[in-house]
CSV table of C-alpha atoms and ligand atoms in Angstrom, one decimal:
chain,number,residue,atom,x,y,z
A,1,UNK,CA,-20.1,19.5,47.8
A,2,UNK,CA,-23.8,19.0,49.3
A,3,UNK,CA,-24.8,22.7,48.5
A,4,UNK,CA,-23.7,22.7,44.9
A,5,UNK,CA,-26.6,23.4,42.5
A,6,UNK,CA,-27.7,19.9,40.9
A,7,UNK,CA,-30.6,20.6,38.7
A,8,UNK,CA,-32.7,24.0,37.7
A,9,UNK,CA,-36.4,23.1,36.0
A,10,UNK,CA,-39.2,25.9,35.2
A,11,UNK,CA,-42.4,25.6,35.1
A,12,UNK,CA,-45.6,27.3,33.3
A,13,UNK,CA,-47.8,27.3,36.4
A,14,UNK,CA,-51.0,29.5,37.1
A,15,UNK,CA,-51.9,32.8,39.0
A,16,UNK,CA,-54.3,33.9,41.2
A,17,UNK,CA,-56.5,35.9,37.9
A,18,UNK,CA,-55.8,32.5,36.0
A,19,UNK,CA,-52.9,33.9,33.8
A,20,UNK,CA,-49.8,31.8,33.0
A,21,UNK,CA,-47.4,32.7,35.6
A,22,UNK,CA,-43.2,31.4,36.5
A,23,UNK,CA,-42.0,29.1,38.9
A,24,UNK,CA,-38.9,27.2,39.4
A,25,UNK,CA,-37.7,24.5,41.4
A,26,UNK,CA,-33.6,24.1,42.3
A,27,UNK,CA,-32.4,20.8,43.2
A,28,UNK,CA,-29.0,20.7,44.9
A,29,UNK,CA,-26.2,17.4,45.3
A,30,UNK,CA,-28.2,16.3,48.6
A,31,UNK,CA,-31.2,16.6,47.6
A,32,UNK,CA,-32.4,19.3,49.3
A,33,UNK,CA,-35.0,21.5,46.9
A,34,UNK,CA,-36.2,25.1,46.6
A,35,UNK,CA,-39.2,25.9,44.8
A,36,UNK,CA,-40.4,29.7,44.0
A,37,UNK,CA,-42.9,31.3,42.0
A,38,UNK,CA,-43.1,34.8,40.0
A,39,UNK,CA,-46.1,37.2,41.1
A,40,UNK,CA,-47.5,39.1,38.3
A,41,UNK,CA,-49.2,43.2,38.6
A,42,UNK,CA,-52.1,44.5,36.8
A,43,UNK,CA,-51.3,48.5,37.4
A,44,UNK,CA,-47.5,47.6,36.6
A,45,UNK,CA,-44.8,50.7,36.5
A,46,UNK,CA,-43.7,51.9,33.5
A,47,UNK,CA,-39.7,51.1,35.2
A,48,UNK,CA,-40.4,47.8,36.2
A,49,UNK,CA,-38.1,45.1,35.7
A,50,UNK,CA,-39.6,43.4,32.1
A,51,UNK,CA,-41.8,40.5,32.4
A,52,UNK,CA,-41.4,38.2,30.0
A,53,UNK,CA,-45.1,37.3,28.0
A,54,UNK,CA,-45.1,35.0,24.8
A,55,UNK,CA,-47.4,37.2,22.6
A,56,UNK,CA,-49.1,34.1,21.2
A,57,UNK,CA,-52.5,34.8,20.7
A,58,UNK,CA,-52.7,31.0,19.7
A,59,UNK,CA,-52.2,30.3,23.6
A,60,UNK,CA,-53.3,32.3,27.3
A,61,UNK,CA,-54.8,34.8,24.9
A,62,UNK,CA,-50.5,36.0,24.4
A,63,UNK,CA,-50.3,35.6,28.0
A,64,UNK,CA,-47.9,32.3,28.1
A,65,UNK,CA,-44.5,32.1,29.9
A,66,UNK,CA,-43.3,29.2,27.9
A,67,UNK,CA,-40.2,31.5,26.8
A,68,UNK,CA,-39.2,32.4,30.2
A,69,UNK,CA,-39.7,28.8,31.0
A,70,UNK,CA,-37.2,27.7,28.1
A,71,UNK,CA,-34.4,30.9,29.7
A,72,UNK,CA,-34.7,29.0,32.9
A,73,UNK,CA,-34.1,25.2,31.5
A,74,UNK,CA,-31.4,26.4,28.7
A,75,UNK,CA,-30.0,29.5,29.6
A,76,UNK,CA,-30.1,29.8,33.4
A,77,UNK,CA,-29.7,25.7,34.6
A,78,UNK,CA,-26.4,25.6,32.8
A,79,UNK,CA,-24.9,28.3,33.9
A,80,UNK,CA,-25.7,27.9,37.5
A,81,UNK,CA,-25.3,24.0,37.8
A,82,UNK,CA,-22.2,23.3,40.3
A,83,UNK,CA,-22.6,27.0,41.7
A,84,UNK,CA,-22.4,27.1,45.7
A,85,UNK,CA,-26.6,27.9,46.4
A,86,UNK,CA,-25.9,29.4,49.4
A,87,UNK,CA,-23.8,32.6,48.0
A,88,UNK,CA,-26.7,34.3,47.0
A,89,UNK,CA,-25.1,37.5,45.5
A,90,UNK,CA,-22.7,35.1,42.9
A,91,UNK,CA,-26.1,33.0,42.1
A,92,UNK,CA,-27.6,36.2,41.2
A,93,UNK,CA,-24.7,37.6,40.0
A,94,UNK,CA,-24.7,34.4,37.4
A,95,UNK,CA,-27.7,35.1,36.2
A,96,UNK,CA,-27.7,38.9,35.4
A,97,UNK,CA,-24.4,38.2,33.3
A,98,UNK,CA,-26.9,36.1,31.2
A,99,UNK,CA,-28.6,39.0,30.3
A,100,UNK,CA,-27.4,42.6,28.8
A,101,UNK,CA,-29.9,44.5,29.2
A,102,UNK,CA,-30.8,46.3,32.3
A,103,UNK,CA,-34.3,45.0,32.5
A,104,UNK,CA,-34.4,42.2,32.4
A,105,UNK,CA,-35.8,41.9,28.7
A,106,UNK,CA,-33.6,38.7,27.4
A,107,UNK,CA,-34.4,36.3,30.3
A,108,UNK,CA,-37.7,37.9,31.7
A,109,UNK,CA,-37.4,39.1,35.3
A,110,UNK,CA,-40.3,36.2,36.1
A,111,UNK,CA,-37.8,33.7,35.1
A,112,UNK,CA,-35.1,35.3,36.7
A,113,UNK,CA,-37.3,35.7,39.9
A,114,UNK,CA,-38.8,32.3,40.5
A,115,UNK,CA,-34.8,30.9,40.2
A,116,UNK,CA,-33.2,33.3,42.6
A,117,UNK,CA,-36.1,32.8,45.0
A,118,UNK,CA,-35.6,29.2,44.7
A,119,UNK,CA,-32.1,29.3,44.9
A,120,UNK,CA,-32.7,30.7,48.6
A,121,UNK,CA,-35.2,28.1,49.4
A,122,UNK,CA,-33.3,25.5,48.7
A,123,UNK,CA,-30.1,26.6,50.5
A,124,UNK,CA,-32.3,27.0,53.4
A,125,UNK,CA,-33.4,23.4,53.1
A,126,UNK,CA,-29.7,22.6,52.9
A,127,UNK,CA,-29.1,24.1,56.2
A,128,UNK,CA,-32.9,22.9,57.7
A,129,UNK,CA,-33.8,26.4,58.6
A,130,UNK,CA,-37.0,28.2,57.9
A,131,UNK,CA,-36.2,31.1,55.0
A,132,UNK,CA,-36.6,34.0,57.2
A,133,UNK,CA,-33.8,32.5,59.7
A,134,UNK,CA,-31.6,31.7,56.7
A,135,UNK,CA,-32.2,35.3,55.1
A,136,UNK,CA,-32.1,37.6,58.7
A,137,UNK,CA,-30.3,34.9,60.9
A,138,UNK,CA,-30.4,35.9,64.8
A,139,UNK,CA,-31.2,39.2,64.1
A,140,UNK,CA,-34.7,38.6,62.0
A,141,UNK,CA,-37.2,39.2,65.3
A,142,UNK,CA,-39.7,41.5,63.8
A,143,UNK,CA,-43.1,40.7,62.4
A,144,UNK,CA,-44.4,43.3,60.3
A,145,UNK,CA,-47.4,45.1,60.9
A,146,UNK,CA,-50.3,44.2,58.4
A,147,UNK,CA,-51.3,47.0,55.8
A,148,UNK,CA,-54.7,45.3,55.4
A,149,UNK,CA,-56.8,46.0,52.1
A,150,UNK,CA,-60.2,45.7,52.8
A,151,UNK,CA,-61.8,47.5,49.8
A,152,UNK,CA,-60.8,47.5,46.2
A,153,UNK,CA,-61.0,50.1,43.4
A,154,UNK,CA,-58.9,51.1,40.2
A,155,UNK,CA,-57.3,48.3,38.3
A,156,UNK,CA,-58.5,45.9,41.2
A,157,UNK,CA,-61.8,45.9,40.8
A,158,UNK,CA,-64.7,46.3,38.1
A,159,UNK,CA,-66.5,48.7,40.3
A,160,UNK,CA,-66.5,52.7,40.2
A,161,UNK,CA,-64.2,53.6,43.0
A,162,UNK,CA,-60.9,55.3,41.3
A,163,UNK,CA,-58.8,54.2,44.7
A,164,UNK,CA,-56.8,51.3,43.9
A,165,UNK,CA,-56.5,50.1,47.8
A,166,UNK,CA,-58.2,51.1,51.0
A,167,UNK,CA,-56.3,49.4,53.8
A,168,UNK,CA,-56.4,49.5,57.4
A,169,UNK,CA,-53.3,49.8,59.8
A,170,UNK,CA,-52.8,48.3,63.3
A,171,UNK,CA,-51.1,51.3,65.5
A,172,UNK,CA,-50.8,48.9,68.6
A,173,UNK,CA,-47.7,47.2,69.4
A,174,UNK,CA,-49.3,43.8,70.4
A,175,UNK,CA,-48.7,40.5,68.8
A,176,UNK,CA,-49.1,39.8,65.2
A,177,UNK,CA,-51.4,37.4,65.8
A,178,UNK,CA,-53.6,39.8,67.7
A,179,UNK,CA,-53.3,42.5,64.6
A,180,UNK,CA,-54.4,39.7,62.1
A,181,UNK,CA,-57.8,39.1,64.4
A,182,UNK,CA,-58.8,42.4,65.0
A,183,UNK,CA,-57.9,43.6,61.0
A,184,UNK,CA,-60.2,40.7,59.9
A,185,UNK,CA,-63.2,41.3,62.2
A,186,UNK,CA,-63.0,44.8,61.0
A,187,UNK,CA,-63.0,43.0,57.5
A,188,UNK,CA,-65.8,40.7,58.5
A,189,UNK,CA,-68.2,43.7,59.3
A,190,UNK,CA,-67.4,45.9,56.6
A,191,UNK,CA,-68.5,42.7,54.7
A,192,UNK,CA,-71.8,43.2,56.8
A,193,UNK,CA,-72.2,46.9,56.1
A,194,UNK,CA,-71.9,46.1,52.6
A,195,UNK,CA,-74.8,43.9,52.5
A,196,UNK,CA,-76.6,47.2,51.8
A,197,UNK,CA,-75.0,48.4,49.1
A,198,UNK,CA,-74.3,47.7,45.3
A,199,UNK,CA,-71.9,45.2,45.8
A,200,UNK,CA,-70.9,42.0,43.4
A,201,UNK,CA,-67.7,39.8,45.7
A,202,UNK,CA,-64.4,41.1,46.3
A,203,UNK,CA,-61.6,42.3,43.9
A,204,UNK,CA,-58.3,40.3,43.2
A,205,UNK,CA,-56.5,41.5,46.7
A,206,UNK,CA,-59.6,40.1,48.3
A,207,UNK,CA,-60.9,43.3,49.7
A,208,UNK,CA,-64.5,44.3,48.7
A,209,UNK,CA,-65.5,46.0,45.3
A,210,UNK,CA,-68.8,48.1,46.2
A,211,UNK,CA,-70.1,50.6,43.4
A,212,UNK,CA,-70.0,53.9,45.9
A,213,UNK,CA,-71.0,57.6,45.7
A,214,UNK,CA,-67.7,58.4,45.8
A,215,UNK,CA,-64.3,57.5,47.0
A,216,UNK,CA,-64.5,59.4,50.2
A,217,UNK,CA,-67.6,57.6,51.3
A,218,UNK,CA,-65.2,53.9,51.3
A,219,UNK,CA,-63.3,55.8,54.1
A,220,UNK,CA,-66.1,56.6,55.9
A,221,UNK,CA,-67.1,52.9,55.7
A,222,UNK,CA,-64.3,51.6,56.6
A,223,UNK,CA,-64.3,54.0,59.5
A,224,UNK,CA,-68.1,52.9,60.4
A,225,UNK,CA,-66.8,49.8,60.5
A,226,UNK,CA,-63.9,49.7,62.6
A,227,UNK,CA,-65.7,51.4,64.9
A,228,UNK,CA,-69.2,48.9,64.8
A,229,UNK,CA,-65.8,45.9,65.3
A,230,UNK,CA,-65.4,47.5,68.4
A,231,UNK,CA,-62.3,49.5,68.1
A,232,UNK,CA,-61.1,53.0,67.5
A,233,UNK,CA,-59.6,54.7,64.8
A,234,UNK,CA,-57.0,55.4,67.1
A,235,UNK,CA,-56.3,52.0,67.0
A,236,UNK,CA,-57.0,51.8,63.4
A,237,UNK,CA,-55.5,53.6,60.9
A,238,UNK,CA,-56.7,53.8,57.2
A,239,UNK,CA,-53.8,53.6,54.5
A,240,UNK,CA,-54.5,54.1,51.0
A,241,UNK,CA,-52.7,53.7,47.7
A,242,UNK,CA,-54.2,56.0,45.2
A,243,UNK,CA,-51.9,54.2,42.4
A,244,UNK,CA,-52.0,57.8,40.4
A,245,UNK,CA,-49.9,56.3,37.5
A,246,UNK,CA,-52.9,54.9,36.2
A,247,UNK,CA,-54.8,58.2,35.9
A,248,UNK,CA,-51.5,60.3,34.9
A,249,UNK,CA,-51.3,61.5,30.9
A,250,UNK,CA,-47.3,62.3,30.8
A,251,UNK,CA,-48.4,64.2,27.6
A,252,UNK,CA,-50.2,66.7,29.2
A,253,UNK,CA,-49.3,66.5,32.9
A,254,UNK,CA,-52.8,65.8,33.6
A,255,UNK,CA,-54.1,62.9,35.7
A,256,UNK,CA,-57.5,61.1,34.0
A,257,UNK,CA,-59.9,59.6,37.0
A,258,UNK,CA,-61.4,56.8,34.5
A,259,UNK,CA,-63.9,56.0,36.4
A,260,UNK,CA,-65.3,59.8,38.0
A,261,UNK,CA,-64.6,60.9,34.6
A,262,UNK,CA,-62.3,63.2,36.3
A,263,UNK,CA,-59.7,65.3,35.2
A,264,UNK,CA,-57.4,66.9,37.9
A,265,UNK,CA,-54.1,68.8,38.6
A,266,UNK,CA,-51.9,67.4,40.4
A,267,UNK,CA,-52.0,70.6,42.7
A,268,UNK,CA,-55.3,69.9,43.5
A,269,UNK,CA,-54.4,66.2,43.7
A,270,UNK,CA,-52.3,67.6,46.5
A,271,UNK,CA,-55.1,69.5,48.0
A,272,UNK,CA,-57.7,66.9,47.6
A,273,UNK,CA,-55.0,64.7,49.7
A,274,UNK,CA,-54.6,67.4,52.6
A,275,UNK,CA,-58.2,67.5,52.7
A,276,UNK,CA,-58.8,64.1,53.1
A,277,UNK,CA,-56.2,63.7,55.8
A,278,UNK,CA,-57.6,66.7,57.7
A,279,UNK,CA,-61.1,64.7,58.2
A,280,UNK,CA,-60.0,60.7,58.2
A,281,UNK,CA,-56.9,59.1,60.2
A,282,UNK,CA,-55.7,58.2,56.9
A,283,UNK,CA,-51.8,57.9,57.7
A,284,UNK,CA,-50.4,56.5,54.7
A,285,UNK,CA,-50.8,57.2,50.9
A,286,UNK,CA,-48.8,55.5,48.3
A,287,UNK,CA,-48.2,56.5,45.0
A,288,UNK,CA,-50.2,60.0,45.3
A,289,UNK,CA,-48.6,61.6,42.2
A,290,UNK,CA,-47.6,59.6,39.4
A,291,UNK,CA,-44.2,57.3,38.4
A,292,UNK,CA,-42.7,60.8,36.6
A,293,UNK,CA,-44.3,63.4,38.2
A,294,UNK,CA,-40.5,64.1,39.9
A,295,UNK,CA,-41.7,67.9,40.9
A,296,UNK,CA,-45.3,67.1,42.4
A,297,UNK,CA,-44.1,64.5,44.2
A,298,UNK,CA,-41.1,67.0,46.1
A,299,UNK,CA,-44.1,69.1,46.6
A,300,UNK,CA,-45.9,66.7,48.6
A,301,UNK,CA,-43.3,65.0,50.3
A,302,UNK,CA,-42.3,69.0,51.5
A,303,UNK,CA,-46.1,69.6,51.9
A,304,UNK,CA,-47.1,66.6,53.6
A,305,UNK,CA,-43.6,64.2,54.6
A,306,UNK,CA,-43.7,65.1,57.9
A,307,UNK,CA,-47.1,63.9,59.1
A,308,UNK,CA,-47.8,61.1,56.4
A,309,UNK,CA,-45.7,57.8,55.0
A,310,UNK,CA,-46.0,58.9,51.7
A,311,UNK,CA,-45.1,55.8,49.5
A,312,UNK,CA,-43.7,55.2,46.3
A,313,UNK,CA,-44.5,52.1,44.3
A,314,UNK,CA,-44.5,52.8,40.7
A,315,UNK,CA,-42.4,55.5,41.7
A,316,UNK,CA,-39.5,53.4,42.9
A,317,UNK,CA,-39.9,49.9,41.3
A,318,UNK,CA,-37.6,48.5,43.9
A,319,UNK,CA,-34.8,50.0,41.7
A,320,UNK,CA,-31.8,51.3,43.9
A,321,UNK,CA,-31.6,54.0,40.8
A,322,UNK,CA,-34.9,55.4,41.3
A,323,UNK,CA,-34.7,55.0,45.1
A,324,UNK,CA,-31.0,57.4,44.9
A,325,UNK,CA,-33.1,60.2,42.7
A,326,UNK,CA,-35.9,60.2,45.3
A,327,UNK,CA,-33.3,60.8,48.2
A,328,UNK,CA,-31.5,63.4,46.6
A,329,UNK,CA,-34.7,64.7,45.4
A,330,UNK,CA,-36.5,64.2,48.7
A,331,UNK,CA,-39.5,63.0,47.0
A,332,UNK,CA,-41.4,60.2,49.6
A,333,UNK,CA,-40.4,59.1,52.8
A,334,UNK,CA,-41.0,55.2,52.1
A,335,UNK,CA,-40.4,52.8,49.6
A,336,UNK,CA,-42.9,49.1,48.5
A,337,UNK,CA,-40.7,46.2,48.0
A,338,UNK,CA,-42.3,44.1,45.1
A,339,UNK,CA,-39.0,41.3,44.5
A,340,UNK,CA,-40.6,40.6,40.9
A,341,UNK,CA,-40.5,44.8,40.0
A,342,UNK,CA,-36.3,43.8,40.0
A,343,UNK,CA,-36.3,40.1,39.4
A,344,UNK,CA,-33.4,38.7,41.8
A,345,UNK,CA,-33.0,38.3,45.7
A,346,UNK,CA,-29.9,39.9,46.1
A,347,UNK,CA,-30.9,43.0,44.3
A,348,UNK,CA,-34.1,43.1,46.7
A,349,UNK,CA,-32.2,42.8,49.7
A,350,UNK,CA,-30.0,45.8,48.1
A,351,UNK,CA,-32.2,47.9,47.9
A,352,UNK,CA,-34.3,47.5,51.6
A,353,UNK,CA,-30.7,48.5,53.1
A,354,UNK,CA,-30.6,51.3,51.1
A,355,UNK,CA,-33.9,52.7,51.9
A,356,UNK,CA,-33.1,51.2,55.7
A,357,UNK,CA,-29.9,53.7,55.8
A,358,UNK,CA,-31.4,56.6,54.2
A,359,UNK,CA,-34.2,56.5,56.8
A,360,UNK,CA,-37.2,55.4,54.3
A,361,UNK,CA,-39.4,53.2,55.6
A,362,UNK,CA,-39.7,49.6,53.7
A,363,UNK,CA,-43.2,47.7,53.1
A,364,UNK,CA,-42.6,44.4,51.7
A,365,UNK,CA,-45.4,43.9,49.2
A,366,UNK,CA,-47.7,41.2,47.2
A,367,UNK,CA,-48.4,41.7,43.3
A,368,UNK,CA,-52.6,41.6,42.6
A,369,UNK,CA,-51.6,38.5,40.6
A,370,UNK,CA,-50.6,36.2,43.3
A,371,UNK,CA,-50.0,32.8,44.0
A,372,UNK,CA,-49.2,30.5,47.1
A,373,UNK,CA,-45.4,31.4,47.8
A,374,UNK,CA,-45.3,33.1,50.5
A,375,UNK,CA,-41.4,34.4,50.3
A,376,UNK,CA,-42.8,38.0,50.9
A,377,UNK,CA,-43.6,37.2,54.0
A,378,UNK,CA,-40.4,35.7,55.3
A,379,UNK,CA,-38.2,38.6,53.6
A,380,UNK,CA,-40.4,40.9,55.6
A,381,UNK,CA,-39.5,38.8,58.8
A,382,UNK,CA,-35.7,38.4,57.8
A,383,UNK,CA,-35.2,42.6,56.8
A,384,UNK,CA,-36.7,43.7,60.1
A,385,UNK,CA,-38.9,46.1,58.2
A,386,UNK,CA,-42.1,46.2,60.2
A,387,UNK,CA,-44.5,46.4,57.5
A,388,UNK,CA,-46.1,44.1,55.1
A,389,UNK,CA,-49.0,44.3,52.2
A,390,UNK,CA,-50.7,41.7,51.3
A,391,UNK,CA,-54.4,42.1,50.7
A,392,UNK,CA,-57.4,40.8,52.1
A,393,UNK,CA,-58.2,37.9,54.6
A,394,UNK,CA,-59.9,36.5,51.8
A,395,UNK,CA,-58.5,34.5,48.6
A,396,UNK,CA,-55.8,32.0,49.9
A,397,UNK,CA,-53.2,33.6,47.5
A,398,UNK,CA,-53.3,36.4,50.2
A,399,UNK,CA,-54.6,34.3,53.3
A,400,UNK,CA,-51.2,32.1,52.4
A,401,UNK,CA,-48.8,34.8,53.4
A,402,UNK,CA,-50.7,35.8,56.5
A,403,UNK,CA,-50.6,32.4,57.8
A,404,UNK,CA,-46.9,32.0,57.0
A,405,UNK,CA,-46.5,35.3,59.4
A,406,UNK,CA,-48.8,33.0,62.0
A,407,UNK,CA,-46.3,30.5,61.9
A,408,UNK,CA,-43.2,32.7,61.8
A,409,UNK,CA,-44.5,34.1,65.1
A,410,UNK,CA,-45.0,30.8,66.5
A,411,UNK,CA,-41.8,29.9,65.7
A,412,UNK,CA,-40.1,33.0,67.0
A,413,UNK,CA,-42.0,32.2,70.5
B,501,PGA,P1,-50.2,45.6,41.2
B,501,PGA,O1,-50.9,46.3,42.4
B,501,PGA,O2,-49.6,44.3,41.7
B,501,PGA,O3,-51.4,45.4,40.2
B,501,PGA,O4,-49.2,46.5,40.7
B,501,PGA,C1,-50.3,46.4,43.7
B,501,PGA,C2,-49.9,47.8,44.0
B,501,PGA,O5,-50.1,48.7,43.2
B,501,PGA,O6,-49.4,48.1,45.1
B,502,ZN,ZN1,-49.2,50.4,44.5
């Protein structure tokens, strides 16, 4: 049969930081190929899916794949070679038997990633459709709105902001198209306000790294600058995502701001968040409270749930485990899809209808170590879920999934 997997090779390719990153290319019995590639995050959860790293300081400074390479060309090729590519679920099925362990550990979820993404690709070759059509069919209509990071902090960026990501939001229903040109004019003269200020280029999601008095004064930037675009911040909307994980000391339920030197509650996290809200249009905050902070994040979901997406990255790790506590908890109201925090398709997809049925919204999301596959942007397309993150209008490993919604919306004309 045409559509029976012919050939599986891995490769030891490069990210967007210049670290060693997974891809993989399927070849199937009429030639038709898929070829994928594994993202890689900087402020990782501690629940992620594992991700497979050499440790040989001898080569990337321990950051080689070359192991996850070798699961991909011995482990996973033969014992996917003559599967049917286009049942998605037994492909991914295939390859989780491989490994015992429910992260991932054996194979590496980079390697387990790039071949399941492939896998998809190259049945959607088979059947001459563009992914999203081949994922969503008839049904995939919806281009997300863009979550657009224009200024960097945290992990991002080697600047003194303690904010991970400050993003803007579209609110108007008008064309994608139309979303992507406004977001990066705003983008453009924030650039130009910047000129001012102590500012060195743009972090690795593109958006700009200024040293700052504080975090509030980004928002009032970006606010300055929306308006000085030409638009409202009606029409504008600011979205942060705090990425409190990184501050959070499990051993003493304390959150650490590294960079203010800070050391805060998460009670007066809380507060400091309500505040904020009260005097910016900030309508989304992900990842507020840290990846075990179970109670503080009920807290604010009761506090705040109701008037604010309240997101959970590190919290969820696109893990349909996690995502069941935090419904029966009710802790968040929405839920980033990162494919590599899980490391198959299938799984991915699982757990977007999950969070679709139980009435959290869905973000499909980029890793701050990117590279030029633009899957994301097509799964966003094919799951309906109206909202993607993907950094900056700046640095093609971002630019590359905005233009692959461009084209999906030409498409969908
Ligand atoms: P990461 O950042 O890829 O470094 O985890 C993205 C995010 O936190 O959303
Ligand atoms: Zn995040």
């Amino acid at each position: 049969m045409k559509k029976l997997i012919k050939e599986i090779k891995g490769y030891e390719l490069l990210d967007s930081r210049g670290n060693p990153t997974v891809a993989a290319k399927v070849v199937l019995n009429d030639q038709s190929e898929g070829f994928a590639l594994s993202p890689s995050g900087a402020s990782t959860g501690a629940y992620e899916a594992h991700e497979l790293r050499d440790k040989d300081m001898t080569r990337f400074g321990g950051k080689g794949v070359s192991e996850a390479v070798q699961n991909i060309n011995d482990k996973i090729y033969p014992a996917l070679v003559g599967s049917d590519c286009t049942n998605q679920a037994k492909v991914d099925e295939i390859i989780n038997s491989l490994d015992p362990t429910e992260s991932k550990k054996v194979l590496g979820a980079n390697a387990t990633l790039a071949v399941s993404l492939a896998c998809a690709k190259a049945a959607a070759s088979h059947y001459k459709m563009p992914l999203f059509r081949y994922l969503g069919g008839v049904n995939s209509c919806v281009l997300p709105r863009p979550m657009m990071n224009i200024l960097n902090g945290g992990a991002h960026a080697k600047n003194n902001i303690d904010i991970q990501e400050f993003m803007i939001v579209p609110t108007a229903t008008i064309p994608f198209s139309e979303n992507m040109r406004k977001c990066t004019e705003i983008y453009h003269t924030l650039g130009e306000i910047l000129k001012n200020y102590d500012i060195t280029g743009v972090g690795d999601e593109g958006g700009f790294a200024p040293n700052l008095k504080d975090d509030q004064t980004a928002i009032e930037l970006i606010c300055t600058a929306i308006e000085k675009a030409g638009y409202t911040t009606d029409e504008f909307k600011i979205a942060l995502d705090i990425a409190s994980s990184e501050w959070y000391n499990p051993n003493d339920g304390f959150y650490y701001l590294p960079k203010r030197q800070k050391k805060m509650t998460a009670s007066e996290l809380i507060e400091f968040y309500e505040d904020l809200s009260k005097k910016y249009p900030i309508i989304s905050l992900e990842d507020p409270l840290a990846e075990d902070d179970w109670s503080a994040w009920q807290k604010i979901t009761e506090k705040m749930g109701n008037k604010m997406q309240l997101v959970g990255d590190d919290l969820f790790v696109t893990n349909t485990t996690r995502l069941t506590m935090g419904i029966s908890d009710g802790a968040a109201n929405a839920i980033l899809v990162k494919p590599n925090q899980i490391g198959t398709l299938s799984e991915t997809l699982t757990v977007i209808r999950q969070a679709q049925r139980n009435s959290y919204s869905v973000i499909l999301s980029h890793r701050s170590g990117e590279t030029e596959d633009t899957t994301i942007a097509d799964i966003a397309v094919a799951t309906n879920c109206g909202q993607i993150k993907t950094g900056a209008p700046s640095r093609t490993d971002r630019v590359a999934k905005y233009n692959r919604l461009l084209m999906i919306e030409d498409l969908l004309k």
